[in-house]
Amino acid sequence: MLAYSVLAKYYDKFIDKDCDYIGWSQYLYEVAELHGVKEIADLACGTGKMTRLLAAKGYRMTGVDVSAEMLNVARQQCKATFVLQDMKKLRLAHPADMAICVNDGVNYIAPTQLTSFFKRVAANLSEGAPFVFDISGEYKLAHQIGNNVFYIDGDDETLLWNNRFDGKSVTMELTLFVKRGDGAYDRFDETHLQYLYTQEQIKDSLAQANFSLKEISDGYGNKPYKESLRLTFYAIKR
């Protein structure tokens, strides 16, 4: 099945359980306030957790995602505008004051499409607008996730997560078992592919897309180091 189809219903319960959305939102809020932002485009918004947090701070939010199932969940939790769209072909109704892409969305973009994606983001931002996004770092994909198997066993759902790392990308095979009313289980399978990016690759593609890189941080706001699991990039459209 396509990524985040059946899994969308259980995403908040399983996949992003350890993500500090509240802490990340504070970093994004500080950037937004610094630039006088009124409207934010949340790319690969998923179930809208960050969309909802920033909307609560008074920003006009537009959530963009390629998964209709994820957006169905998001619409139930937030009154922001949600658009079913591949962010690699981003086309907003009007330029936004800021764009964000949190929790590994950029890792799903193939290296041959990275620069063109950044150019699409730039084309949909006002001049001087910030673009903040994160990626899973090299250490996380190669040593924490790559070639490992994880499982989460709930009362009515069990998720198996098998990963294969080939040096450039991680193929994630997710199998979800959902208990039915008769006690039997339904099985659903999804395959995800995330690409490994170095800081230099990201810097180069941002520069080609007319962005100036202002900051790279570990997580959202700390100094990066060799074993950083999540790297955050804060760029400005020139």
XYZ file of C-alpha atoms in Angstrom:
238
model
C 0.000 0.000 0.000
C 1.001 3.632 -0.411
C 2.856 5.166 2.523
C 0.549 6.527 5.204
C -2.656 5.043 3.826
C -3.897 2.544 6.430
C -1.189 3.700 8.861
C -2.642 7.231 8.958
C -5.291 6.238 11.486
C -2.624 4.962 13.900
C 0.187 7.410 13.136
C -0.190 9.569 16.227
C -0.355 6.479 18.400
C 2.716 4.729 17.021
C 5.053 6.548 14.656
C 5.622 9.977 16.196
C 5.193 8.988 19.829
C 8.644 10.243 20.827
C 8.573 13.497 18.820
C 8.709 16.751 20.789
C 6.206 18.729 18.761
C 5.655 21.229 21.571
C 9.371 21.951 21.874
C 9.771 22.154 18.100
C 6.807 24.524 17.842
C 8.500 26.954 20.228
C 11.538 27.161 17.920
C 9.269 27.710 14.909
C 7.268 30.313 16.819
C 10.421 32.273 17.626
C 11.500 32.236 13.968
C 8.015 33.301 12.855
C 7.907 36.177 15.322
C 11.352 37.365 14.263
C 10.165 37.649 10.657
C 6.704 39.078 11.319
C 5.007 35.990 9.897
C 1.225 35.852 9.602
C 0.694 32.805 7.370
C 2.607 29.494 7.390
C 2.621 26.594 4.923
C 3.117 23.275 6.737
C 4.536 20.861 4.146
C 4.130 17.095 4.654
C 1.837 18.099 7.514
C 0.593 14.548 8.127
C -2.084 14.430 10.799
C -1.636 18.152 11.436
C -0.050 18.075 14.892
C 2.299 20.981 14.147
C -0.391 22.718 12.093
C -2.646 22.670 15.117
C 0.007 23.934 17.547
C 0.931 26.898 15.364
C -2.702 27.676 14.540
C -3.299 27.922 18.303
C -0.637 30.648 18.393
C -2.660 32.707 15.934
C -1.037 31.918 12.586
C -3.065 31.249 9.457
C -2.055 27.728 8.541
C -2.130 25.787 5.279
C -1.308 22.109 5.636
C -0.062 20.258 2.542
C 0.247 16.477 2.261
C 0.181 13.802 -0.435
C -1.824 11.375 1.728
C -5.598 11.848 1.695
C -5.888 9.561 4.704
C -3.476 11.666 6.777
C -5.370 14.836 5.841
C -8.676 13.238 6.850
C -7.245 12.793 10.343
C -5.825 16.338 10.320
C -9.149 17.925 9.381
C -10.799 16.311 12.387
C -8.300 17.956 14.731
C -7.695 21.410 13.253
C -9.682 24.058 11.349
C -6.742 25.118 9.180
C -6.787 24.916 5.389
C -5.597 21.520 4.181
C -4.517 20.796 0.614
C -4.031 17.362 -0.973
C -0.874 17.918 -2.993
C 2.563 16.497 -3.673
C 4.877 19.068 -2.071
C 7.440 18.453 -4.835
C 4.893 20.170 -7.131
C 3.888 22.773 -4.554
C 1.473 25.410 -5.780
C -0.207 27.564 -3.145
C -3.015 30.036 -3.797
C -0.633 32.876 -2.864
C 2.895 33.195 -1.440
C 3.217 32.265 2.240
C 5.206 34.205 4.857
C 6.966 31.017 6.022
C 7.233 27.324 5.151
C 7.987 24.430 7.465
C 8.501 20.695 6.966
C 8.878 18.801 10.235
C 9.577 15.181 11.145
C 11.614 13.807 8.219
C 9.456 14.950 5.311
C 12.515 15.993 3.302
C 14.067 12.519 3.738
C 11.312 11.157 1.489
C 12.496 13.267 -1.460
C 14.882 11.558 -3.890
C 18.281 13.247 -4.351
C 17.507 13.956 -8.022
C 14.451 15.969 -6.919
C 15.836 17.801 -3.878
C 16.911 21.023 -5.598
C 13.717 21.232 -7.653
C 11.685 20.757 -4.457
C 13.512 23.621 -2.756
C 12.870 25.747 -5.851
C 9.142 24.989 -5.620
C 9.159 26.059 -1.978
C 10.973 29.289 -2.879
C 8.453 29.994 -5.644
C 5.650 29.845 -3.081
C 7.261 32.125 -0.472
C 7.447 35.883 -0.141
C 10.869 37.484 -0.457
C 12.792 37.224 2.828
C 10.505 34.461 4.129
C 11.984 31.737 6.361
C 11.930 28.043 5.499
C 12.561 25.654 8.406
C 12.748 21.892 7.989
C 14.432 18.885 9.564
C 15.937 15.632 8.384
C 16.919 12.398 10.070
C 20.693 12.635 10.320
C 23.294 10.260 8.924
C 23.899 8.607 12.294
C 20.194 7.950 12.870
C 19.566 6.354 9.476
C 22.811 4.379 9.347
C 23.125 3.208 12.948
C 19.839 3.613 14.801
C 17.208 2.781 12.192
C 19.132 1.049 9.414
C 19.146 -2.778 9.393
C 17.109 -2.961 12.580
C 13.707 -4.371 13.448
C 11.276 -2.652 15.832
C 7.843 -3.545 17.083
C 5.107 -1.863 19.100
C 2.540 -4.163 20.663
C -0.736 -2.529 21.712
C -3.970 -3.992 23.028
C -5.688 -4.083 19.639
C -2.904 -3.173 17.189
C 0.636 -4.440 16.651
C 3.177 -2.712 14.419
C 6.278 -4.448 13.021
C 8.932 -2.207 11.450
C 11.737 -3.839 9.449
C 14.464 -1.594 7.955
C 17.178 -2.143 5.337
C 20.001 0.383 4.891
C 22.066 0.327 1.681
C 24.420 3.207 2.435
C 22.307 5.827 0.644
C 18.751 5.156 1.781
C 16.599 3.166 4.203
C 13.725 0.977 3.025
C 11.160 0.635 5.794
C 8.681 -2.219 5.633
C 5.839 -1.695 8.083
C 3.306 -4.394 8.897
C 0.257 -3.492 10.962
C -2.036 -6.072 12.582
C -5.426 -4.720 13.683
C -7.719 -6.796 15.886
C -11.274 -7.294 14.658
C -14.395 -7.680 16.751
C -14.329 -11.462 16.303
C -10.809 -11.662 17.765
C -9.044 -12.275 14.435
C -6.580 -9.776 12.967
C -6.422 -7.907 9.681
C -2.956 -7.348 8.218
C -1.817 -4.247 6.338
C 1.605 -3.605 4.767
C 3.266 -0.354 3.747
C 6.726 0.396 2.373
C 8.526 3.680 3.033
C 11.796 4.917 1.502
C 13.924 7.593 3.173
C 17.128 9.012 1.692
C 20.294 9.892 3.576
C 21.491 13.482 3.170
C 24.671 15.151 4.346
C 24.742 18.745 5.510
C 26.730 19.672 2.404
C 24.116 18.187 0.075
C 21.376 20.194 1.768
C 23.457 23.393 1.750
C 24.230 23.046 -1.947
C 20.618 22.435 -2.967
C 19.363 25.345 -0.851
C 21.887 27.677 -2.464
C 20.817 26.561 -5.949
C 17.190 27.282 -4.991
C 17.935 30.883 -3.950
C 17.942 30.298 -0.183
C 20.483 31.659 2.281
C 21.199 29.211 5.109
C 21.014 30.950 8.457
C 21.398 28.071 10.932
C 21.776 24.304 11.311
C 20.834 22.878 14.693
C 20.537 19.562 16.483
C 16.855 18.988 16.954
C 15.435 22.482 17.106
C 17.912 24.959 18.546
C 20.882 23.024 19.934
C 24.395 22.845 18.500
C 24.730 19.931 16.030
C 27.289 17.189 16.556
C 28.460 14.067 14.743
C 25.803 11.785 16.238
C 22.855 14.199 15.984
C 19.721 12.201 15.255
C 17.745 15.104 13.801
C 19.177 18.141 12.022
C 17.130 21.299 11.551
C 17.835 23.791 8.747
C 16.710 27.413 8.978
C 16.966 29.189 5.628
C 15.789 32.494 4.178
C 14.493 33.092 0.648
C 16.762 35.617 -1.013
